[in-house]
Amino acid sequence: MTTTPHDPAPARLDRRGFLTLAAAGVAASAFTVTVGTLHAAPARAAEAGAAAQATAAFAPRKRELRAMWISSVVNIDWPSRTGLSADEQRAEFLHWLDVAEQFNLNAVFVQVRPTADAFWPSPLEPWSQYLTGVQGQDPGYDPLAFIVEEAHRRNLELHAWYNPYRVSMGADPSTLVPEHPARVHPEWIWAYGGKLYFDPGLPETQEHIQQAILHSVEHYDLDGVHFDDYFYPYPVAGQTIPDAATFAAHGAGFDDIADWRRHNVDTFVRSISERIKALKPWVKFGISPFGIWRNKASDPLGSETGGSQSYDLQFADTRKWVLEGWLDYINPQIYWQFGLAVADYAKLAPWWADVAATSGTHLYIGEALYKVTSGVFTDPAELSNHLTFDRELDASGRPVHGNVYFSAKHVPADPKGSMSRVLADHYSRPAIVPAMEWLPATAVREPVLAHAKRAGAGIELQWSDAAPPSRRATSFAVYRAEGAEGPIDIEDARNLVGTVRAASGVVQRFVDETAAPGTAYRYAVTALDRVWNESAPSAVKRVGGE
């Protein structure tokens, strides 16, 4: 297991200070919104229609998160099945990183604690059954250490994805290994809907779950901690969540059990956020909730929708988490198409953009690529049109900072050519992960680009990071423009060749294999810290067309 220390950073706004400034900026913007009250933007059906007709109207973006979820529960994505050898599991994961590079993604969200188990040697929970088929069995290597190292080798962000409360996909505790905390403390769990869950109302379970997660944060070089939409379980017809006794014991001050349940989840989210930041303030914390907080018919602050509501069904007050600044990013699963009456993408994306803009929280939208595979999305351009619509929100001052696709196996399958269309229309160039102004920064220096020359099938660059060790870059961005003369606009995404992880030592090397023979180019390199703040560019180096 590895841990990367973080250098002391220059003074930065803390999250609360950033929220204060963000709220002031939003209040002065073109749309009406304050921290206390949100006025959702009016429906923009015309905008959605225009997006559907003009997918390629926007130039590629230099800064956006592009990610896919790699699911491990019931072996959805990785490992593809139980019983694979360690080498086979490693090879499969490298395939998913190949896919990420093929589609110009820059992050992966990998499920490492699907059912109160672990993809690393945890002292608190057993090895996951989805590795070997047997809970508690050592897979013969450290999967979390491997995936972090390999993702970083390709300069991809690695967000470790945890399911907080789910204990088992079955309801029989005897199927768990004897040392499982749910067997050791049977009073911590209850069964509901054919599954086992930790009781969110018990302080003991909250502490155990947080300790299990924080162990991995402490011992691995994670870029992010990620939760999905599972908090209290989704309702099952004819069943009642069996927490009346817990409410009687721990619900003092609450008349309504629903308010108490929301309080339990709020307390957990706030606490884990604070503890992550206390341990490693640069690690991002984000949640991907169900796409509807509340409908306007239930709450005037809600969206113009008519679907299920996370506030009422999972007791997840997702809007509050954003406004309180407990999250670095919110990643709502807006898994619906344009024009769907009960949950229209054209209504939900602006609603979430308004909420996120209030606090400056980054907004990544979860995209249902699997619905193209299943046939629910009939238009091959549906997802590409979503991204075009998101760019229009950017233009209105309510940024969408990226998109995440569920799930990995559907990306290379490319149903109806939908991901190829996203690639052609929006991801034709690489992109850098957006910087978060409130995270601790390192004042990286511009590199010294020593030379650029043709070498074999490409152009080799060499540069040095002359900064002292405390200010060394985590990675570098390489820019290229055609022609022998002139500056390079590093804000133009069309000039970004890609990013590369810093190698040990001062001298860095990179071969641009996309350079065309016979074309003259100009190159520049910038340094990036671990949270993607960028230095000024190096001096330009020229390569002739010989």
XYZ file of C-alpha atoms in Angstrom:
546
model
C 0.000 0.000 0.000
C 1.227 3.459 -0.793
C 0.566 6.928 0.481
C 1.685 10.107 -1.245
C 2.359 13.043 1.092
C 1.034 16.428 0.084
C 3.217 19.488 0.262
C 2.124 22.486 2.298
C 0.046 24.768 0.124
C -0.236 28.513 -0.172
C -3.180 30.087 1.623
C -6.487 29.098 0.051
C -10.131 29.699 0.817
C -11.639 27.025 2.997
C -14.900 25.523 1.769
C -17.070 27.813 3.917
C -15.204 30.901 2.741
C -15.545 29.768 -0.837
C -19.281 29.234 -0.335
C -19.678 32.786 0.926
C -18.016 34.221 -2.165
C -19.841 31.839 -4.482
C -23.183 32.813 -3.028
C -22.356 36.489 -3.459
C -21.357 35.932 -7.068
C -24.487 33.977 -7.830
C -26.694 36.614 -6.250
C -25.248 39.134 -8.697
C -25.718 36.918 -11.731
C -28.444 36.899 -14.339
C -30.683 34.392 -12.572
C -32.368 34.687 -9.185
C -30.959 32.399 -6.525
C -29.788 32.668 -2.925
C -28.455 30.117 -0.499
C -31.754 30.025 1.341
C -34.162 30.025 -1.577
C -33.866 28.599 -5.059
C -36.018 29.705 -7.959
C -35.661 26.968 -10.545
C -35.005 28.108 -14.075
C -38.040 28.017 -16.384
C -38.452 25.076 -18.708
C -36.291 25.352 -21.786
C -37.873 22.959 -24.235
C -36.718 25.171 -27.083
C -33.126 24.892 -25.869
C -33.419 21.115 -25.696
C -34.753 21.055 -29.225
C -31.912 23.218 -30.438
C -29.433 20.935 -28.693
C -30.849 17.954 -30.514
C -30.253 19.697 -33.829
C -26.821 21.174 -33.157
C -24.723 18.600 -31.347
C -21.383 19.749 -32.725
C -22.014 23.470 -32.258
C -19.561 23.782 -29.373
C -15.787 23.629 -29.525
C -14.175 20.982 -27.302
C -13.640 22.030 -23.705
C -10.198 22.151 -22.191
C -11.551 21.529 -18.688
C -14.199 18.927 -17.917
C -14.444 15.675 -16.018
C -15.097 12.657 -18.250
C -15.521 9.434 -16.333
C -17.137 6.019 -16.225
C -18.307 3.909 -13.323
C -16.570 0.537 -12.990
C -18.956 -1.594 -10.920
C -17.866 -4.605 -8.905
C -21.113 -5.596 -7.175
C -22.377 -8.902 -8.631
C -19.427 -8.580 -11.046
C -21.154 -6.063 -13.314
C -17.902 -4.739 -14.809
C -14.782 -5.748 -12.911
C -13.835 -8.408 -12.180
C -16.130 -9.761 -14.882
C -16.655 -12.944 -12.871
C -15.378 -14.569 -9.718
C -12.561 -17.069 -9.802
C -10.249 -15.138 -12.110
C -6.583 -15.291 -11.209
C -4.816 -12.185 -9.957
C -3.140 -11.784 -13.356
C -6.479 -12.097 -15.151
C -8.064 -9.516 -12.868
C -5.190 -7.119 -13.457
C -5.416 -7.617 -17.215
C -9.145 -6.904 -17.152
C -8.628 -3.669 -15.261
C -5.936 -2.550 -17.690
C -8.480 -3.151 -20.453
C -10.853 -0.700 -18.762
C -8.075 1.882 -18.610
C -7.453 1.286 -22.324
C -11.146 1.993 -22.898
C -10.928 5.194 -20.867
C -8.025 6.386 -22.998
C -9.735 5.342 -26.239
C -12.702 7.594 -25.441
C -10.582 10.455 -24.055
C -11.872 10.035 -20.503
C -9.801 11.403 -17.636
C -11.211 9.630 -14.565
C -12.593 6.305 -13.399
C -14.951 5.703 -10.461
C -14.201 2.183 -9.210
C -16.374 0.321 -6.703
C -14.094 -0.936 -3.917
C -16.559 -1.549 -1.060
C -19.749 -2.906 -2.615
C -21.223 -4.812 0.368
C -19.404 -4.018 3.632
C -16.352 -5.777 2.218
C -13.095 -4.603 0.733
C -10.925 -4.564 -2.367
C -7.913 -3.960 -0.136
C -6.567 -5.705 2.995
C -8.869 -3.968 5.464
C -8.495 -4.659 9.191
C -12.208 -3.911 9.635
C -14.020 -5.823 6.876
C -13.360 -9.000 4.881
C -12.063 -9.365 1.355
C -14.909 -8.965 -1.123
C -16.545 -12.104 -2.473
C -16.617 -10.454 -5.902
C -12.872 -10.972 -6.195
C -12.589 -14.722 -5.622
C -16.154 -15.925 -5.138
C -15.451 -16.525 -1.450
C -15.845 -13.743 1.074
C -12.700 -13.254 3.119
C -10.395 -15.059 0.675
C -7.180 -13.230 -0.184
C -7.064 -12.603 -3.961
C -3.281 -12.836 -4.006
C -2.616 -9.148 -4.582
C -3.835 -5.739 -3.405
C -6.460 -4.647 -5.966
C -6.809 -1.095 -4.643
C -3.060 -0.476 -4.701
C -2.926 -1.846 -8.244
C -5.801 0.209 -9.652
C -4.526 3.431 -8.090
C -1.025 2.899 -9.459
C -2.210 1.991 -12.948
C -4.757 4.796 -13.203
C -2.132 7.314 -12.153
C 0.374 5.850 -14.591
C -2.031 7.034 -17.316
C -2.782 10.253 -15.441
C -6.393 9.294 -14.807
C -8.111 10.313 -11.586
C -9.115 7.374 -9.403
C -12.241 7.861 -7.309
C -12.834 4.976 -4.915
C -16.543 4.163 -4.768
C -18.117 2.907 -1.530
C -21.630 1.756 -0.614
C -22.030 2.901 2.987
C -24.919 0.895 4.444
C -25.379 -2.199 2.273
C -24.068 -5.344 3.980
C -25.171 -8.129 1.660
C -27.157 -8.735 -1.511
C -28.907 -11.536 0.401
C -30.844 -11.539 3.670
C -29.164 -14.422 5.529
C -26.425 -13.262 7.941
C -25.066 -16.808 8.191
C -23.669 -16.487 4.659
C -21.214 -13.867 5.927
C -17.843 -14.928 7.282
C -17.886 -15.333 11.090
C -15.575 -12.360 11.614
C -17.742 -10.018 9.550
C -18.785 -7.044 11.715
C -22.424 -7.828 10.938
C -21.955 -11.301 12.478
C -19.967 -9.979 15.421
C -22.579 -7.267 16.035
C -25.926 -8.631 14.815
C -27.652 -5.721 16.556
C -26.095 -3.391 13.956
C -28.058 -4.745 10.999
C -31.541 -5.367 9.697
C -32.999 -7.126 6.692
C -35.163 -5.350 4.155
C -36.178 -6.232 0.622
C -34.111 -9.410 0.609
C -30.866 -7.646 1.564
C -28.977 -6.782 4.735
C -28.148 -3.226 5.782
C -26.297 -1.499 8.568
C -28.807 0.485 10.629
C -28.061 4.157 9.786
C -29.619 5.272 13.079
C -26.987 3.650 15.283
C -23.923 5.728 16.207
C -21.893 2.505 16.308
C -22.613 1.674 12.675
C -21.906 5.221 11.537
C -18.517 5.057 13.232
C -17.682 1.616 11.841
C -18.534 2.588 8.257
C -16.504 5.768 8.479
C -13.498 3.975 9.944
C -13.659 1.379 7.157
C -13.651 4.080 4.485
C -11.042 6.252 6.180
C -8.624 3.326 6.398
C -8.402 3.300 2.610
C -8.166 7.095 2.428
C -5.238 7.051 4.837
C -3.289 4.232 3.222
C -3.885 4.776 -0.511
C -3.275 7.681 -2.866
C -6.928 8.231 -3.762
C -8.115 11.217 -5.747
C -11.693 10.975 -4.557
C -14.167 9.252 -2.267
C -17.441 8.510 -4.043
C -20.888 7.343 -2.926
C -23.760 6.479 -5.247
C -27.528 6.720 -4.655
C -27.906 4.027 -1.967
C -28.591 5.382 1.527
C -31.743 4.095 3.190
C -32.946 1.380 0.811
C -35.337 2.029 -2.033
C -38.916 1.209 -0.947
C -40.174 -2.340 -1.400
C -43.941 -2.795 -1.657
C -45.502 -4.289 1.442
C -42.390 -3.919 3.613
C -41.485 -1.480 6.378
C -37.953 -0.490 7.329
C -37.433 -2.234 10.697
C -35.936 0.654 12.641
C -38.761 1.543 15.060
C -36.726 0.359 18.060
C -33.722 2.405 16.951
C -35.954 5.455 16.580
C -37.319 4.913 20.080
C -33.790 4.691 21.486
C -32.051 7.400 19.445
C -34.794 9.635 18.053
C -35.026 12.169 20.855
C -36.024 15.549 19.493
C -37.769 14.154 16.422
C -41.512 13.648 16.137
C -41.305 12.340 12.573
C -39.262 9.221 11.828
C -38.642 10.482 8.278
C -36.979 13.652 9.610
C -34.893 11.525 11.954
C -33.775 9.270 9.115
C -32.740 12.289 7.043
C -30.862 13.600 10.062
C -28.988 10.301 10.326
C -27.868 10.478 6.705
C -27.031 14.190 6.994
C -24.900 13.485 10.049
C -23.067 10.703 8.257
C -22.397 12.773 5.117
C -21.190 15.801 7.067
C -18.991 13.725 9.363
C -17.282 11.652 6.667
C -16.693 14.817 4.649
C -15.018 16.550 7.580
C -12.922 13.511 8.440
C -11.713 13.002 4.878
C -10.612 16.634 4.736
C -8.930 16.416 8.134
C -6.961 13.397 6.957
C -6.160 14.470 3.390
C -7.668 17.843 2.455
C -6.912 17.374 -1.242
C -9.039 14.213 -1.584
C -12.353 15.045 -3.265
C -15.646 13.885 -1.802
C -18.660 13.475 -4.041
C -22.020 11.739 -4.169
C -24.087 10.497 -7.111
C -27.693 10.577 -5.910
C -30.935 9.658 -7.600
C -31.656 12.424 -10.091
C -34.713 13.971 -8.419
C -34.430 15.665 -5.024
C -38.111 16.651 -4.779
C -40.833 17.465 -7.261
C -42.195 20.989 -7.329
C -45.623 19.588 -6.453
C -44.139 18.429 -3.123
C -41.867 21.406 -2.502
C -41.749 24.772 -4.308
C -37.950 24.461 -4.354
C -38.142 21.193 -6.262
C -37.832 20.437 -9.959
C -40.579 20.398 -12.581
C -40.789 16.617 -12.450
C -43.174 13.927 -11.274
C -40.931 11.016 -10.357
C -39.615 9.399 -7.190
C -37.902 11.740 -4.742
C -34.645 10.947 -2.930
C -35.600 13.274 -0.072
C -38.662 11.168 0.718
C -37.688 7.657 -0.401
C -33.974 7.327 0.465
C -34.160 10.059 3.127
C -31.315 11.752 1.261
C -31.526 15.556 1.402
C -29.143 15.935 -1.508
C -29.884 19.615 -2.121
C -28.947 20.404 1.481
C -25.612 18.618 1.141
C -24.721 20.838 -1.802
C -25.841 24.079 -0.162
C -24.019 23.266 3.084
C -20.747 22.724 1.219
C -20.271 19.161 2.437
C -19.433 17.942 -1.072
C -16.771 18.855 -3.588
C -18.990 17.582 -6.378
C -22.546 16.401 -6.865
C -23.110 13.796 -9.565
C -26.895 13.381 -9.961
C -28.044 10.402 -11.968
C -30.173 12.167 -14.573
C -30.941 8.886 -16.266
C -33.786 10.155 -18.456
C -34.227 11.460 -21.961
C -35.361 14.777 -23.349
C -39.128 15.066 -23.370
C -39.912 12.456 -20.704
C -42.816 14.088 -18.888
C -42.068 12.864 -15.361
C -38.291 13.441 -15.504
C -37.140 15.550 -18.444
C -33.389 16.029 -18.832
C -34.153 19.562 -20.043
C -35.764 20.335 -16.670
C -33.443 18.442 -14.333
C -30.036 19.504 -15.660
C -30.841 23.234 -15.229
C -32.321 22.596 -11.785
C -29.164 20.877 -10.586
C -26.977 23.493 -12.267
C -28.803 26.212 -10.333
C -28.347 24.355 -7.039
C -24.653 23.646 -7.634
C -23.938 27.202 -8.778
C -25.308 28.495 -5.476
C -22.432 26.966 -3.530
C -19.808 26.616 -6.249
C -19.985 22.834 -5.917
C -18.890 21.087 -9.089
C -21.653 19.394 -11.051
C -21.012 16.152 -12.911
C -24.085 14.600 -14.503
C -24.558 10.836 -14.431
C -25.504 9.491 -17.872
C -27.480 6.280 -18.474
C -25.454 4.750 -21.282
C -26.998 1.401 -20.330
C -30.383 2.718 -21.459
C -29.073 2.952 -25.010
C -28.133 -0.721 -24.750
C -31.547 -1.660 -23.350
C -33.412 0.341 -25.980
C -35.042 2.834 -23.599
C -33.080 5.598 -25.326
C -34.058 5.199 -28.969
C -32.141 8.184 -30.354
C -28.446 7.322 -30.933
C -27.650 11.008 -30.357
C -29.430 11.222 -26.972
C -26.279 11.328 -24.857
C -24.431 13.632 -27.228
C -27.433 15.949 -27.161
C -27.271 15.921 -23.355
C -23.716 17.220 -23.513
C -24.658 19.892 -26.031
C -27.438 21.019 -23.711
C -24.950 21.086 -20.828
C -22.714 23.425 -22.843
C -25.661 25.784 -23.220
C -26.016 25.808 -19.444
C -22.323 26.708 -19.224
C -22.958 29.658 -21.510
C -25.732 30.855 -19.180
C -23.411 30.918 -16.175
C -24.492 27.623 -14.607
C -21.634 25.269 -15.387
C -21.857 21.537 -15.804
C -18.304 20.429 -15.049
C -18.490 16.971 -16.586
C -20.334 13.710 -17.175
C -20.033 10.147 -15.861
C -21.274 7.067 -17.760
C -22.920 3.965 -16.324
C -21.412 1.578 -16.686
C -17.987 0.695 -18.044
C -19.018 -2.362 -20.047
C -21.359 -0.262 -22.188
C -18.628 2.196 -23.224
C -16.672 -0.081 -25.615
C -19.904 -1.867 -26.595
C -20.889 1.526 -28.019
C -24.621 0.780 -28.413
C -26.086 2.417 -31.536
C -22.759 4.215 -31.923
C -23.767 6.495 -29.059
C -20.339 6.737 -27.406
C -18.625 7.136 -30.770
C -20.950 10.080 -31.325
C -20.028 11.566 -27.943
C -16.368 11.099 -28.840
C -16.744 12.767 -32.236
C -18.991 15.601 -31.092
C -17.494 16.429 -27.689
C -14.445 14.350 -26.765
C -12.352 14.689 -29.918
C -9.584 16.302 -27.871
C -8.248 15.372 -24.424
C -9.439 17.395 -21.438
C -7.991 18.341 -18.059
C -9.988 17.690 -14.890
C -11.475 20.984 -13.624
C -9.606 22.549 -10.719
C -11.503 23.150 -7.473
C -10.532 26.528 -6.060
C -11.064 25.500 -2.441
C -8.705 22.514 -2.475
C -5.107 23.022 -1.299
C -2.900 24.038 -4.202
C 0.801 23.662 -4.889
C 2.459 26.628 -6.585
C 3.991 24.616 -9.412
C 6.466 26.340 -11.731
C 6.431 26.429 -15.483
C 8.658 23.646 -16.874
C 11.850 24.260 -18.807
C 11.279 22.730 -22.245
C 14.779 21.722 -23.310
C 14.148 20.332 -26.769
C 11.609 19.030 -29.242
C 12.795 16.916 -32.144
C 11.568 14.247 -34.513
C 12.317 10.734 -33.325
C 11.051 7.719 -35.196
C 7.300 7.910 -35.700
C 6.757 10.984 -33.554
C 8.231 14.067 -31.942
C 10.126 13.668 -28.682
C 9.953 16.379 -26.052
C 12.224 16.707 -23.042
C 11.681 19.146 -20.222
C 12.701 19.603 -16.618
C 10.789 20.466 -13.493
C 13.166 22.904 -11.868
C 10.962 23.543 -8.845
C 12.088 22.466 -5.366
C 10.636 19.141 -4.202
C 7.796 20.829 -2.312
C 6.617 22.471 -5.537
C 7.128 19.642 -8.020
C 4.352 18.944 -10.479
C 2.130 15.876 -10.268
C 1.626 15.885 -14.026
C 2.168 17.979 -17.133
C 0.056 19.180 -20.040
C 1.521 19.221 -23.547
C 0.289 21.759 -26.105
C 0.934 21.877 -29.849
C 0.074 24.272 -32.657
C 0.816 24.008 -36.351
C 3.309 26.333 -37.990
C 6.754 27.526 -37.074
C 5.881 30.976 -35.742
C 3.648 32.524 -33.135
C 2.526 31.821 -29.574
C 0.371 28.900 -28.448
C -3.038 29.557 -26.939
C -3.121 27.085 -24.046
C -6.787 27.859 -23.354
C -7.792 26.458 -26.739
C -8.587 22.778 -26.192
C -7.692 22.042 -29.796
C -4.054 22.687 -28.893
C -3.981 20.188 -26.011
C -2.125 17.029 -27.015
C -2.660 15.385 -23.638
C -1.446 15.130 -20.076
C 1.300 12.925 -18.719
C 2.098 11.847 -15.164
C 5.328 13.188 -13.746
C 8.133 10.650 -13.694
C 10.569 10.415 -10.828
C 13.504 12.752 -11.192
C 13.795 16.139 -12.817
C 13.964 15.342 -16.545
C 10.665 14.375 -18.201
C 10.216 12.791 -21.632
C 7.187 12.516 -23.897
C 6.724 11.324 -27.478
C 3.919 12.895 -29.503
C 2.873 10.028 -31.743
C 0.023 12.042 -33.266
C 2.305 14.517 -35.026
C 2.041 14.343 -38.806
C 5.207 13.897 -40.888
C 6.160 16.950 -42.882
C 4.247 19.415 -40.705
C 5.949 22.149 -38.705
C 4.799 22.486 -35.093
C 5.244 24.614 -32.004
C 5.180 23.030 -28.534
C 4.775 24.255 -24.968
C 4.405 22.415 -21.663
C 2.695 23.389 -18.404
C 2.917 21.891 -14.929
C -0.147 20.652 -13.026
C -0.439 20.051 -9.295
C -2.361 17.066 -7.954
C -5.677 18.956 -8.021
C -5.101 20.234 -11.574
C -4.029 23.817 -10.966
C -1.857 24.811 -13.917
C 1.350 26.803 -14.219
C 2.242 29.295 -16.896
C 3.523 27.653 -20.093
C 7.134 26.949 -20.861
C 8.928 28.772 -23.611
C 7.823 27.576 -27.049
C 9.966 25.082 -28.954
C 9.663 24.688 -32.709
C 9.995 21.578 -34.848
C 10.381 21.905 -38.596
C 8.406 20.015 -41.188
C 11.371 18.089 -42.539
